[in-house]
Coordinates of C-alpha atoms in Angstrom, one line a residue:
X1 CA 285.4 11.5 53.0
X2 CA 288.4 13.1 51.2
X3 CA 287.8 16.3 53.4
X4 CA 288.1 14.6 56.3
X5 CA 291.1 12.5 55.3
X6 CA 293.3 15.4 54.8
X7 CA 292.2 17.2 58.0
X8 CA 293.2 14.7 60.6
X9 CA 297.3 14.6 58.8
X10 CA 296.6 18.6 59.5
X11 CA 295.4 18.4 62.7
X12 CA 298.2 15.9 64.2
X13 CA 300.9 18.2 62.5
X14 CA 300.1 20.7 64.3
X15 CA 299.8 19.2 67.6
X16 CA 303.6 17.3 66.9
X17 CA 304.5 21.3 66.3
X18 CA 303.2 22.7 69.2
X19 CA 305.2 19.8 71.2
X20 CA 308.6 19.9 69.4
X21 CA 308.5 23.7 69.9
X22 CA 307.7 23.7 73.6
X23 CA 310.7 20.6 73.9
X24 CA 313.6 23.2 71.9
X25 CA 312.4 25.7 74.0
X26 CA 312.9 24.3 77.3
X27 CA 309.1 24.6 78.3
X28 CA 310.1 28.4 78.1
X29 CA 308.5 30.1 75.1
X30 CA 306.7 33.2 73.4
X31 CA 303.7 33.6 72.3
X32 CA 301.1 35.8 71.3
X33 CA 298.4 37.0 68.2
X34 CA 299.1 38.4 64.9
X35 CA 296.7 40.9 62.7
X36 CA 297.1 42.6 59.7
X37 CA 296.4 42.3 55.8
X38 CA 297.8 40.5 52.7
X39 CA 297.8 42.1 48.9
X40 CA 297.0 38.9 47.3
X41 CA 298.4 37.7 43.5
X42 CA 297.0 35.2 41.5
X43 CA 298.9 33.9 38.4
X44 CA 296.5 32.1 36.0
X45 CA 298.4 30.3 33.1
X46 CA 299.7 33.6 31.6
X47 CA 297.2 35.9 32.8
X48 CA 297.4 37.7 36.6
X49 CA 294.5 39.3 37.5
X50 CA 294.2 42.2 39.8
X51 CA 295.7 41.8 43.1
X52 CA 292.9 41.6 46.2
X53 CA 293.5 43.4 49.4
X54 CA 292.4 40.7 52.5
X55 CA 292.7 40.8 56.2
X56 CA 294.8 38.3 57.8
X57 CA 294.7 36.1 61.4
X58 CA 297.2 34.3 63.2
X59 CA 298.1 33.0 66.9
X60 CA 301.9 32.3 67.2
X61 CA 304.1 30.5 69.5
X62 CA 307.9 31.1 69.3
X63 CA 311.0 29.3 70.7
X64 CA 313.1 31.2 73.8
X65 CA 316.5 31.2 74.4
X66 CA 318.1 34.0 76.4
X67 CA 321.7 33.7 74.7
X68 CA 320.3 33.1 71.1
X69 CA 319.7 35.7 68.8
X70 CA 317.6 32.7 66.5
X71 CA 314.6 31.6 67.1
X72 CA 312.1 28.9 65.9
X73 CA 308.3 29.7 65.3
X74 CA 305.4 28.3 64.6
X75 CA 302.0 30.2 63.4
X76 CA 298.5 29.1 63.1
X77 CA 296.2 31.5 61.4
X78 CA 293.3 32.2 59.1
X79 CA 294.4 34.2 55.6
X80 CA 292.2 34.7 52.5
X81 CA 294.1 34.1 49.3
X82 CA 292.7 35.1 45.8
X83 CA 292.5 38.0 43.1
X84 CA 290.6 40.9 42.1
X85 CA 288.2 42.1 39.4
X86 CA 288.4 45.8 39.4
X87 CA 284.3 47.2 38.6
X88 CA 282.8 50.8 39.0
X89 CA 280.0 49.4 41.7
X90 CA 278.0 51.6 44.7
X91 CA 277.8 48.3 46.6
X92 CA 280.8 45.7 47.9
X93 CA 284.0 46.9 49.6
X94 CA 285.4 50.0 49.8
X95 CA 287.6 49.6 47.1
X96 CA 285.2 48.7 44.3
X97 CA 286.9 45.5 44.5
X98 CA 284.8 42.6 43.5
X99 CA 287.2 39.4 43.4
X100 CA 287.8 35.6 43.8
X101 CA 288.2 34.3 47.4
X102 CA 289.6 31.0 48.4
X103 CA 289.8 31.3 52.6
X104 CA 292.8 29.0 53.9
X105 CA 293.6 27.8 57.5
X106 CA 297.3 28.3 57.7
X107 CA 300.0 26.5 59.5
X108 CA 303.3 27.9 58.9
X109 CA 306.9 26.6 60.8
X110 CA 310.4 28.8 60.5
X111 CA 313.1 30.1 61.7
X112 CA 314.3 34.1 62.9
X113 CA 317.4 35.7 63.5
X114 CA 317.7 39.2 65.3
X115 CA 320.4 41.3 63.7
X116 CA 320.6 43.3 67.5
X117 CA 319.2 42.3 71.0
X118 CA 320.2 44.8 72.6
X119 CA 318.5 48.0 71.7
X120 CA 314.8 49.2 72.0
X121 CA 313.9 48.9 68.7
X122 CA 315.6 45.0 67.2
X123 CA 315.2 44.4 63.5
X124 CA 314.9 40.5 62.8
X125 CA 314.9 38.3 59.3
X126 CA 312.9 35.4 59.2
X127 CA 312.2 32.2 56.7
X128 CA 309.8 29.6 56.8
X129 CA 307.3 26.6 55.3
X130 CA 303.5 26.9 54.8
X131 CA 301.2 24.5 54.5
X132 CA 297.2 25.5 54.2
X133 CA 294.1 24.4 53.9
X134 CA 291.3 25.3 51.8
X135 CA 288.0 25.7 53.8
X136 CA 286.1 27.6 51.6
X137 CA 285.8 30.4 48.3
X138 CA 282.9 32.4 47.1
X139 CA 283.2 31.4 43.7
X140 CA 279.3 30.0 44.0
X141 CA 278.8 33.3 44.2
X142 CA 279.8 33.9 40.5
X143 CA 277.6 31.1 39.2
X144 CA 274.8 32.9 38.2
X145 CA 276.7 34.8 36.0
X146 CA 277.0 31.8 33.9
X147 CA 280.4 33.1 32.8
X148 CA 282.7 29.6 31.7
X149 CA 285.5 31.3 32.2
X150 CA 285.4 31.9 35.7
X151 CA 286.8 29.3 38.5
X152 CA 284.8 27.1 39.6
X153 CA 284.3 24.9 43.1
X154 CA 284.7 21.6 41.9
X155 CA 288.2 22.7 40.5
X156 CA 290.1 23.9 43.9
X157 CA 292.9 22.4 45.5
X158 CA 292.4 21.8 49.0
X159 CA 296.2 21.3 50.3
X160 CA 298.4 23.2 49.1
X161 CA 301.9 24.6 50.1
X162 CA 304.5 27.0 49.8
X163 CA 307.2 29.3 51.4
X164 CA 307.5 32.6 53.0
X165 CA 310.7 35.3 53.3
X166 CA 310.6 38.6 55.4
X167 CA 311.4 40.9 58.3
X168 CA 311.1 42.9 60.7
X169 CA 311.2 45.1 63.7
X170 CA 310.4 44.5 67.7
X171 CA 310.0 46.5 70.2
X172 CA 311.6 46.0 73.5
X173 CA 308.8 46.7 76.0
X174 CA 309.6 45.0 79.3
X175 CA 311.3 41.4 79.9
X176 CA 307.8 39.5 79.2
X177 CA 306.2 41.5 76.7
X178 CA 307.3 43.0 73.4
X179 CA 305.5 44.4 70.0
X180 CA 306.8 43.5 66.3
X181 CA 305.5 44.5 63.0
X182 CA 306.5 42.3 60.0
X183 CA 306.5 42.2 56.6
X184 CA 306.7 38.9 54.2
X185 CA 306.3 37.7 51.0
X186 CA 304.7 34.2 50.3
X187 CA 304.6 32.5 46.7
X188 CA 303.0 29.2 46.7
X189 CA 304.6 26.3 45.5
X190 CA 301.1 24.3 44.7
X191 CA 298.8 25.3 43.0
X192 CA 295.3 26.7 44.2
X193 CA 293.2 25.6 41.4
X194 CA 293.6 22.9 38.4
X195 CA 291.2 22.9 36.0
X196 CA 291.9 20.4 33.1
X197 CA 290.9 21.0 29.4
X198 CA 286.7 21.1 28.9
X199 CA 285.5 20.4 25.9
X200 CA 281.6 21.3 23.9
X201 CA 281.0 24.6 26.1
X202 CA 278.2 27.1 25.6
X203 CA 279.9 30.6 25.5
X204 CA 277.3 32.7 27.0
X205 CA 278.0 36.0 25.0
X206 CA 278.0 34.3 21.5
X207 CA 275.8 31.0 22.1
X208 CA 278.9 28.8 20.4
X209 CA 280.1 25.7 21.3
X210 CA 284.0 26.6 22.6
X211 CA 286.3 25.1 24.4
X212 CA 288.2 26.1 27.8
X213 CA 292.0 25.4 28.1
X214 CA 293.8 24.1 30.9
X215 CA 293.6 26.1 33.6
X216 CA 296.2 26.6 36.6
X217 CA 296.1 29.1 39.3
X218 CA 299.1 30.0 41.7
X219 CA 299.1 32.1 44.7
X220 CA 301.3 34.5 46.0
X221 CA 301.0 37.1 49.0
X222 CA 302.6 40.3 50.4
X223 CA 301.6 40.4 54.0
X224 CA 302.1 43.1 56.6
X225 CA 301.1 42.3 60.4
X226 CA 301.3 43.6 63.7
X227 CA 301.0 42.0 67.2
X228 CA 302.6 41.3 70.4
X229 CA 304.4 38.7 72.2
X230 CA 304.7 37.5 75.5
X231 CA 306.8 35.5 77.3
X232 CA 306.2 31.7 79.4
X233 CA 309.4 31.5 81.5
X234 CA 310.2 28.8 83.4
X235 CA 312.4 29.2 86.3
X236 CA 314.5 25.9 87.8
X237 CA 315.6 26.3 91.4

């Protein structure tokens, strides 16, 4: 029930988005995908972990003016957030990198300013707000372990939100289509995970009765993507 309260704000938010773009815009806009990967930080308490190396998804639509050099933009995407445990293994990624997984639809509104226009190759700054929502983790996969000290389902945030600062370059291909790369970095405001004090806990290494802190874990994210853009251009006559 509390799933599905918190979806339906999510859902209508992004269609008001979608609308209020396509009205600044003039019913003239860009729009296109986005792929590439995020190095992943966790901060829990005092303690960061390893960072975790995660692909990233994302469709975009993007304001147009043609005497601008801003821009309003809106992304929708698919981004795994979480942190690493670094283990000699023969099996799991190609890293060796075993880690905590919490997978997050993301919406994300902003704004971007081009530094030139005019030139094949424009670089661009950019700001904007996140909001995303926990759809899943793989921390059932840790149970077994019967390790207290790792995270634990019951214990994740679903909403949580944050900010994200970066640039950029674009390429000027033709009049309706253009390529970009762009890097940002995303701290999260929220946090991920709150697990409050647990008393009378079995410690599984010494058989004692122990018991866990509070636990808090943050999120932060250095993403690189790639994609392409392509203009909807309304003429009047």
């Amino acid at each position: 029930m509390l799933q599905s309260k918190m979806k339906k704000p999510f859902i209508i938010g992004l269609v008001l988005l979608m609308s209020t773009i396509s009205h600044l815009s003039g019913q003239s806009f860009w729009f296109g995908p986005k792929i590439g990967a995020g190095l992943n930080f966790q901060r829990w308490n005092d303690f960061s972990p390893n960072p975790l190396l995660q692909p990233s998804y994302d469709f975009f639509l993007e304001s147009y003016a043609e005497e601008s050099s801003s821009s309003l933009f809106m992304n929708v995407g698919y981004h795994v957030r979480g942190s690493g445990i670094r283990a000699f293994t023969f099996q799991g990624d190609f890293f060796g990198n075993q880690g905590f997984k919490f997978k997050n639809a993301v919406l994300e509104v902003g704004g971007k300013r081009f530094v030139t226009q005019d030139k094949k190759i424009n670089p661009f700054y950019m700001i904007g707000l996140r909001a995303e929502y926990n759809l899943g983790t793989n921390l059932q996969d840790y149970e077994r372990f019967l390790n207290p000290f790792y995270p634990h389902n019951d214990f994740v945030r679903k909403l949580v939100y944050g900010a994200s600062i970066g640039g950029g370059f674009e390429y000027n291909i033709s009049e309706f289509y253009r390529g970009f790369i762009e890097i940002s970095l995303a701290p999260d405001f929220a946090n991920q995970y709150f697990q409050p004090p647990i008393n009378n806990i079995i410690d599984p290494y010494t058989g004692q009765k122990i018991s866990l802190q509070e636990r808090q874990i943050k999120n932060t994210s250095l993403e690189i993507r790639a994609g392409f853009k392509f203009l909807r251009k309304v003429i009047y006559e």
